[in-house]
């Protein structure tokens, strides 16, 4: 059930203006939202869960406020080069070379894996999920638009965006607060041998060297699009040249989103999005968890407990709760203690929800249900303050437990309302689903595997190597790869 009443107080922190602003869509009753999705060359890790969950809650809340939301989240399957740079191997092509597969097999496999794990986290699928490789023509059109306006130049079959020229007429660095002149003074000049005129220019289209397999014909020769271009082409195609919200992780603010603003401003005549929202990072030992940094723990490893840093398996809903317990603009450092606390906290809420069905009603109510409802809306309206919504749910939990203990009471009507509010905020908006939480198949599998590894290590300790090898080999036939390390054995499902 939607509720348009609270639309007027909804504010979001806009990275562009560095302040909270009241949210007003461009077209009354409709919201267009674009979020940068994954580069599909590896399994999704905890870091990926954060933007997916953050913008899922935004999607859910806007929908709850009665807006018709078109949510576009892309799949990057071409053009993202190593080190996020203009030179180097394509991340997907590299993985394809290592695995001896077609790049599109890699992209398909990891897109499917992304969907599987996001579904488990109860993340709703976006309205449109376009792929970069399916929009080459649209991207070449944007290149032409920018060339026609004089803000790009062709060089050796590549096309570069002219950042210093753009900065003279507009402001490059507006989003991230970087000042191009300062950046330039601390960077060495190009030696004249390179294709680019300035090291800040970025590729719109790259000439493909003979060994580069992901390539498309163009009037500049065979090539492939620059990484930033896809988001300009696909957001304008599906949401129009200007839309309401653009989201993504903070790591994408510079240069990716800065370049998107520059491209959109020139090609489409105005800045692409009105509100820019950025989730902060999931860190591990204080460093961003990332695929290219190799310090990640995949969601599958969390669900099965199969990573050496995990004290146990954690259910998808525990992960979701763990992420929502922090405000999306603060960093969250991975730790088993915090995950265990999240697991307990979530259980308390789940128990309270179950208790609600069994409560005996009374002649009067000791609690203010309106105040509970208002505090949830106030929290969500204040830049999606999910930890405050959770705090309000904990307050309600205390009330429920007090009533269950016979120390307070609630009328039948109020109980129906309270149940409805629990459903609305915990279920519909935060997406903490009891159904998903109770399918603990992976967790059970993780526990069984821990038991198998324990039995195997006991066999080894008793010098029964035939048995320990048999356990390893039989598991291997079933697809479980056992690896012996100095901290004991770990397992992986191939
Ligand atoms: N540790 C993290 N915390 C929060 N968000 C993250 C984290 N890592 C990636 N993201 C976000 O997930 C989305 C997809 O990112 P991407 O596929 O580039 O992941 P990545 O692991 O950073 O890969 P790479 O290391 O190749 O850059 C982006 O919005 C990005 O900002
Ligand atoms: Zn993007």
XYZ file of C-alpha atoms and ligand atoms in Angstrom:
526
model
C 0.000 0.000 0.000
C 1.528 3.314 -1.018
C 1.472 6.473 1.017
C 1.839 9.795 -0.775
C 1.387 11.801 2.425
C 5.071 11.816 3.328
C 6.427 12.792 -0.097
C 6.810 16.432 0.876
C 9.389 15.825 3.603
C 11.676 13.446 1.684
C 15.215 14.809 1.512
C 18.354 13.325 0.011
C 21.984 14.315 0.306
C 23.036 15.569 -3.104
C 26.762 15.069 -3.700
C 26.607 17.795 -6.339
C 25.553 20.519 -3.903
C 27.000 18.880 -0.778
C 23.793 19.300 1.153
C 20.517 17.638 1.900
C 17.809 18.777 -0.458
C 14.109 18.214 -0.602
C 13.426 15.693 -3.300
C 11.257 16.942 -6.114
C 11.011 14.899 -9.287
C 11.222 16.497 -12.723
C 7.893 15.022 -13.732
C 5.248 14.939 -11.071
C 4.548 11.440 -9.790
C 7.435 9.839 -11.733
C 11.028 9.159 -10.778
C 13.877 8.230 -13.117
C 16.839 6.651 -11.378
C 20.112 5.344 -12.802
C 22.669 3.364 -10.802
C 26.063 2.116 -12.009
C 25.983 -1.663 -11.866
C 28.757 -4.238 -11.735
C 31.560 -4.968 -14.149
C 30.822 -8.643 -14.603
C 34.136 -10.462 -14.421
C 33.957 -11.933 -10.926
C 31.578 -13.169 -8.270
C 29.726 -10.466 -6.337
C 31.347 -9.591 -3.010
C 30.123 -7.800 0.102
C 31.014 -4.426 -1.458
C 28.587 -5.047 -4.317
C 25.809 -5.761 -1.881
C 25.999 -2.213 -0.579
C 24.931 -0.107 -3.594
C 22.501 -2.876 -4.595
C 20.803 -2.783 -1.160
C 21.038 0.991 -0.672
C 19.387 1.802 -3.986
C 16.969 -1.084 -3.553
C 15.708 0.586 -0.374
C 15.502 3.908 -2.214
C 13.582 2.196 -5.046
C 11.259 0.552 -2.522
C 10.718 3.751 -0.536
C 10.013 5.923 -3.589
C 7.571 3.273 -4.772
C 5.999 3.251 -1.313
C 5.603 7.028 -1.539
C 3.460 6.356 -4.579
C 5.920 7.346 -7.290
C 6.101 5.429 -10.518
C 9.806 4.646 -10.565
C 11.862 3.623 -13.566
C 15.049 2.181 -12.153
C 17.869 1.532 -14.615
C 20.980 -0.319 -13.464
C 23.526 -1.249 -16.097
C 25.811 -4.196 -16.613
C 29.323 -3.246 -17.705
C 30.488 -5.944 -20.080
C 32.927 -3.976 -22.220
C 35.244 -0.992 -22.047
C 36.263 -1.139 -18.387
C 40.042 -1.441 -18.579
C 42.423 -2.547 -15.864
C 43.199 0.130 -13.252
C 40.135 2.058 -14.469
C 42.495 3.657 -17.000
C 42.543 4.425 -20.713
C 45.259 1.870 -21.413
C 45.494 -1.802 -20.512
C 43.496 -4.945 -20.976
C 39.699 -5.039 -20.772
C 38.778 -6.604 -17.394
C 36.316 -9.021 -19.006
C 38.594 -9.952 -21.907
C 41.419 -10.652 -19.446
C 39.277 -13.024 -17.409
C 38.108 -14.677 -20.660
C 41.733 -15.197 -21.727
C 42.641 -16.719 -18.364
C 39.610 -19.019 -18.363
C 39.803 -19.784 -22.102
C 36.240 -18.657 -22.657
C 34.510 -16.103 -24.858
C 34.265 -12.675 -23.187
C 30.486 -12.869 -23.517
C 30.504 -16.227 -21.718
C 32.283 -14.535 -18.832
C 29.827 -11.627 -18.861
C 26.808 -13.946 -19.009
C 28.088 -16.241 -16.272
C 28.849 -13.428 -13.837
C 25.661 -11.541 -14.675
C 23.732 -14.690 -13.768
C 25.770 -15.072 -10.589
C 25.110 -11.426 -9.717
C 21.368 -11.994 -10.131
C 21.422 -15.179 -8.061
C 23.085 -13.496 -5.101
C 21.148 -10.240 -5.314
C 17.922 -12.271 -5.398
C 19.031 -14.028 -2.228
C 19.561 -10.627 -0.616
C 15.997 -9.780 -1.592
C 17.178 -6.971 -3.888
C 14.475 -6.217 -6.420
C 15.522 -6.368 -10.042
C 15.678 -2.960 -11.708
C 13.077 -1.951 -14.297
C 15.698 -2.057 -17.057
C 19.143 -3.642 -16.918
C 20.954 -2.596 -20.098
C 24.347 -3.921 -21.155
C 27.115 -1.762 -22.520
C 27.825 -4.179 -25.383
C 24.198 -3.970 -26.489
C 24.445 -0.192 -26.891
C 27.460 0.368 -29.108
C 25.459 2.322 -31.701
C 24.044 4.621 -29.034
C 27.535 5.165 -27.639
C 28.930 6.010 -31.083
C 26.098 8.516 -31.442
C 27.209 10.271 -28.269
C 30.772 10.361 -29.630
C 29.453 12.091 -32.772
C 27.446 14.581 -30.725
C 30.505 15.533 -28.675
C 32.731 15.749 -31.772
C 30.141 17.931 -33.506
C 30.140 20.347 -30.569
C 33.936 20.577 -30.704
C 34.768 19.033 -27.312
C 36.476 15.898 -28.571
C 39.189 15.092 -31.069
C 40.210 12.074 -33.056
C 43.702 10.713 -32.669
C 45.074 7.504 -34.227
C 41.655 5.917 -34.536
C 40.644 6.854 -30.966
C 38.457 9.742 -29.862
C 39.232 11.684 -26.678
C 37.186 14.141 -24.684
C 38.977 17.477 -24.408
C 38.907 18.093 -20.660
C 40.876 21.407 -20.538
C 38.579 22.900 -23.175
C 35.502 21.708 -21.297
C 36.902 23.148 -18.099
C 37.324 26.563 -19.697
C 33.618 26.692 -20.529
C 32.154 24.581 -17.744
C 33.518 23.175 -14.522
C 35.270 19.819 -14.607
C 35.444 18.532 -11.026
C 32.132 19.987 -9.942
C 30.893 16.758 -8.397
C 34.049 15.591 -6.672
C 35.239 19.050 -5.676
C 38.502 18.617 -7.576
C 39.992 21.606 -9.329
C 41.513 20.830 -12.699
C 44.203 23.526 -12.477
C 45.398 22.054 -9.167
C 45.347 18.553 -10.609
C 47.296 19.720 -13.638
C 49.994 21.414 -11.618
C 50.709 18.185 -9.769
C 50.801 15.977 -12.872
C 53.641 15.636 -15.325
C 53.051 16.920 -18.854
C 52.598 14.438 -21.662
C 55.743 13.982 -23.709
C 54.047 14.577 -27.042
C 54.355 10.919 -28.021
C 50.950 9.989 -26.715
C 47.595 10.035 -28.436
C 46.051 12.377 -25.882
C 46.662 16.103 -25.747
C 46.272 16.247 -21.984
C 46.591 13.457 -19.442
C 43.118 14.438 -18.140
C 41.468 13.803 -21.485
C 39.587 10.541 -21.415
C 38.718 8.072 -24.125
C 35.259 8.124 -25.668
C 36.271 5.551 -28.251
C 39.450 3.481 -28.322
C 41.185 2.093 -31.327
C 41.433 -1.709 -30.915
C 44.910 -3.179 -31.281
C 45.023 -6.417 -33.332
C 44.949 -8.644 -30.240
C 41.990 -6.805 -28.675
C 39.075 -9.181 -29.195
C 36.127 -7.065 -28.010
C 35.847 -4.765 -31.006
C 33.252 -3.100 -33.199
C 33.548 -1.335 -36.551
C 33.200 2.439 -36.654
C 34.161 5.262 -38.956
C 37.299 5.687 -36.810
C 38.273 2.055 -37.440
C 37.682 -1.027 -35.293
C 37.453 -0.127 -31.653
C 35.484 -0.155 -28.432
C 33.808 2.450 -26.228
C 35.458 4.237 -23.309
C 34.210 3.138 -19.897
C 32.353 6.357 -19.000
C 30.413 6.509 -22.223
C 28.002 3.639 -21.643
C 26.289 5.320 -18.701
C 25.674 8.515 -20.691
C 24.310 6.568 -23.661
C 22.095 4.208 -21.659
C 20.780 6.667 -19.069
C 19.732 9.167 -21.747
C 18.185 6.417 -23.865
C 15.984 5.025 -21.109
C 15.457 7.994 -18.787
C 15.784 10.993 -21.058
C 18.598 13.515 -21.319
C 17.842 14.730 -17.810
C 16.548 12.536 -15.034
C 16.122 12.622 -11.271
C 18.629 10.455 -9.427
C 22.026 9.057 -10.359
C 23.572 6.652 -7.876
C 26.652 4.533 -7.380
C 29.532 3.951 -5.019
C 31.725 6.827 -3.869
C 34.668 5.252 -5.643
C 32.937 6.113 -8.912
C 32.562 9.826 -8.176
C 35.912 10.582 -9.783
C 36.592 10.173 -12.599
C 33.608 8.089 -13.742
C 30.710 10.326 -12.717
C 32.637 13.513 -13.352
C 33.190 12.316 -16.922
C 29.534 11.354 -17.258
C 28.543 14.898 -16.298
C 30.978 16.349 -18.851
C 29.753 13.999 -21.602
C 26.075 14.652 -20.874
C 26.539 18.401 -20.587
C 28.103 18.599 -24.043
C 26.195 15.870 -25.891
C 22.762 16.495 -24.443
C 22.955 20.182 -23.582
C 22.558 19.844 -19.815
C 23.736 17.925 -16.789
C 22.294 14.411 -16.740
C 20.971 14.082 -13.200
C 19.550 16.455 -10.617
C 20.470 14.438 -7.535
C 23.696 12.459 -7.262
C 23.734 9.919 -4.453
C 26.816 7.942 -3.426
C 27.086 5.053 -1.031
C 30.246 4.820 1.008
C 32.573 1.830 0.947
C 32.616 -1.539 2.638
C 36.155 -1.835 3.879
C 38.292 -4.666 5.118
C 41.152 -3.702 7.414
C 40.348 -0.116 6.499
C 40.825 -0.639 2.750
C 38.080 -0.690 0.090
C 36.938 -4.247 -0.608
C 37.361 -4.638 -4.350
C 37.729 -7.215 -7.073
C 40.904 -5.722 -8.450
C 42.423 -5.367 -4.966
C 41.874 -9.086 -4.351
C 40.793 -8.470 -0.727
C 37.165 -9.421 -1.152
C 34.910 -12.014 0.434
C 32.204 -13.147 -1.968
C 28.561 -13.309 -0.999
C 28.605 -17.049 -1.615
C 31.436 -17.356 0.910
C 29.380 -15.392 3.441
C 26.307 -17.558 2.873
C 28.276 -20.778 3.266
C 30.942 -19.630 5.710
C 33.653 -21.008 3.450
C 36.178 -18.153 3.679
C 39.026 -18.437 6.184
C 38.211 -15.005 7.677
C 34.630 -15.971 8.485
C 33.815 -17.364 11.926
C 30.621 -18.933 10.563
C 28.125 -18.733 7.720
C 25.880 -15.638 7.636
C 22.432 -15.728 6.113
C 21.505 -13.335 3.296
C 19.174 -11.431 5.618
C 21.955 -11.024 8.193
C 24.083 -9.449 5.466
C 21.212 -7.203 4.420
C 20.588 -6.157 8.028
C 24.327 -5.591 8.597
C 24.404 -3.179 5.668
C 21.203 -1.363 6.637
C 22.365 -0.895 10.220
C 24.777 1.764 9.000
C 23.803 4.910 7.153
C 24.703 4.502 3.493
C 27.088 7.478 3.565
C 29.309 6.053 6.296
C 31.962 3.411 5.808
C 31.401 -0.090 7.159
C 34.350 -2.235 8.095
C 33.956 -5.982 7.853
C 34.225 -7.889 11.138
C 32.797 -11.127 12.486
C 31.782 -9.359 15.713
C 29.651 -6.830 13.831
C 28.089 -9.579 11.727
C 27.300 -11.669 14.790
C 25.696 -8.619 16.431
C 23.649 -8.074 13.253
C 22.545 -11.694 13.307
C 21.325 -11.314 16.907
C 19.638 -7.989 16.226
C 17.810 -9.331 13.206
C 16.683 -12.363 15.173
C 15.177 -10.090 17.842
C 13.169 -8.263 15.180
C 12.076 -11.509 13.545
C 11.010 -12.875 16.935
C 9.056 -9.703 17.672
C 7.293 -10.015 14.343
C 6.350 -13.606 15.151
C 5.230 -12.596 18.679
C 2.879 -10.006 17.177
C 0.732 -12.836 15.822
C 0.336 -14.335 19.281
C -0.269 -11.226 21.400
C -3.338 -11.090 23.595
C -5.154 -7.818 23.156
C -6.513 -5.626 25.950
C -8.903 -2.764 26.612
C -6.352 0.015 26.190
C -2.960 0.735 24.584
C 0.095 1.887 26.527
C 2.043 2.898 23.439
C 1.843 5.627 20.854
C 1.532 3.869 17.494
C 1.339 7.173 15.621
C 4.683 8.209 17.077
C 6.231 4.925 15.942
C 4.897 5.421 12.423
C 6.085 9.005 12.328
C 9.588 8.150 13.527
C 9.959 5.589 10.719
C 8.841 8.055 8.058
C 10.979 10.830 9.539
C 14.037 8.570 9.469
C 13.520 7.408 5.892
C 12.751 10.942 4.779
C 15.994 12.173 6.286
C 18.300 10.946 3.508
C 17.286 7.317 3.942
C 18.400 6.959 7.541
C 17.955 3.184 7.820
C 19.747 2.838 11.211
C 17.118 5.129 12.719
C 14.296 3.060 11.230
C 15.902 -0.006 12.768
C 16.137 1.817 16.117
C 12.411 2.577 15.914
C 11.729 -1.093 15.159
C 13.771 -2.046 18.231
C 11.687 0.338 20.357
C 8.569 -1.342 19.022
C 10.161 -4.722 19.787
C 10.590 -3.690 23.412
C 6.926 -2.714 23.542
C 5.861 -6.026 21.977
C 7.923 -8.018 24.470
C 6.536 -6.003 27.382
C 2.983 -6.705 26.236
C 3.820 -10.392 25.718
C 5.112 -10.480 29.319
C 1.748 -9.152 30.485
C 3.194 -5.858 31.742
C 1.402 -3.608 29.241
C -1.445 -3.915 26.807
C -2.691 -3.013 23.362
C -6.144 -2.918 21.808
C -7.037 -5.194 18.905
C -7.219 -2.230 16.495
C -3.812 -0.926 17.502
C -2.328 -4.384 17.211
C -3.536 -4.632 13.617
C -1.938 -1.244 12.920
C 1.331 -2.202 14.573
C 1.499 -5.419 12.545
C 0.848 -3.423 9.399
C 3.643 -0.992 10.258
C 6.091 -3.822 10.940
C 5.218 -5.318 7.562
C 5.545 -1.945 5.883
C 8.872 -0.810 7.284
C 10.674 -4.043 8.036
C 9.274 -5.994 5.095
C 8.259 -3.702 2.220
C 10.761 -0.863 2.640
C 13.829 -2.378 4.333
C 13.200 -5.660 2.508
C 13.998 -7.817 5.558
C 12.004 -10.811 4.549
C 11.244 -13.700 6.902
C 10.688 -16.045 3.964
C 14.126 -15.408 2.488
C 15.674 -15.564 5.960
C 14.243 -18.972 6.686
C 15.691 -20.632 3.570
C 18.979 -21.376 5.251
C 20.058 -24.096 2.794
C 23.474 -22.598 2.166
C 24.069 -22.097 5.836
C 23.253 -25.743 6.520
C 25.541 -26.798 3.680
C 28.299 -24.668 5.231
C 27.803 -26.377 8.571
C 27.854 -29.840 6.992
C 31.061 -28.982 5.146
C 32.688 -27.733 8.347
C 31.761 -31.070 9.889
C 33.305 -32.968 6.947
C 36.535 -30.975 7.236
C 36.612 -31.592 10.956
C 36.189 -35.364 10.482
C 38.907 -35.323 7.844
C 41.329 -33.501 10.116
C 40.584 -36.042 12.870
C 41.327 -38.859 10.422
C 44.614 -37.151 9.566
C 45.490 -36.670 13.228
C 44.898 -40.401 13.741
C 47.216 -41.020 10.752
C 44.328 -42.573 8.846
C 45.465 -40.973 5.564
C 43.447 -43.395 3.444
C 40.260 -42.069 5.038
C 41.265 -38.401 4.888
C 42.152 -38.764 1.195
C 38.925 -40.611 0.537
C 36.905 -37.779 2.100
C 38.749 -35.249 -0.057
C 38.349 -37.299 -3.251
C 34.667 -38.086 -2.726
C 33.957 -34.414 -2.034
C 35.907 -33.494 -5.127
C 33.688 -35.786 -7.236
C 30.723 -33.806 -5.913
C 32.396 -30.552 -6.968
C 33.823 -29.475 -3.596
C 37.459 -28.460 -3.825
C 39.329 -28.831 -0.529
C 42.417 -26.726 -0.020
C 44.853 -27.341 2.805
C 46.418 -24.185 4.220
C 48.433 -23.289 7.264
C 45.256 -22.243 9.121
C 43.556 -25.537 8.312
C 41.489 -26.675 5.355
C 38.981 -24.569 3.427
C 36.503 -25.558 0.755
C 35.099 -24.125 -2.423
C 32.303 -25.206 -4.722
C 33.484 -25.415 -8.330
N 33.798 -2.153 -1.263
C 32.736 -1.568 -1.786
N 31.867 -0.907 -0.990
C 30.770 -0.316 -1.506
N 30.464 -0.299 -2.821
C 31.303 -0.939 -3.666
C 32.471 -1.611 -3.197
N 33.097 -2.178 -4.259
C 32.356 -1.891 -5.348
N 31.286 -1.127 -5.003
C 30.262 -0.603 -5.901
O 29.691 -1.671 -6.636
C 29.345 -1.250 -7.947
C 29.997 -2.152 -8.970
O 31.415 -1.999 -8.889
P 32.535 -2.816 -9.658
O 31.970 -3.914 -10.449
O 33.418 -1.838 -10.333
O 33.266 -3.504 -8.399
P 34.766 -3.575 -7.859
O 34.906 -4.757 -6.973
O 35.125 -2.229 -7.322
O 35.581 -3.920 -9.152
P 36.973 -3.362 -9.543
O 37.907 -3.713 -8.433
O 37.234 -4.058 -10.836
O 36.780 -1.864 -9.703
C 29.784 0.223 -8.019
O 28.681 1.070 -7.728
C 30.832 0.327 -6.946
O 30.948 1.638 -6.454
Zn 28.388 4.327 -14.601
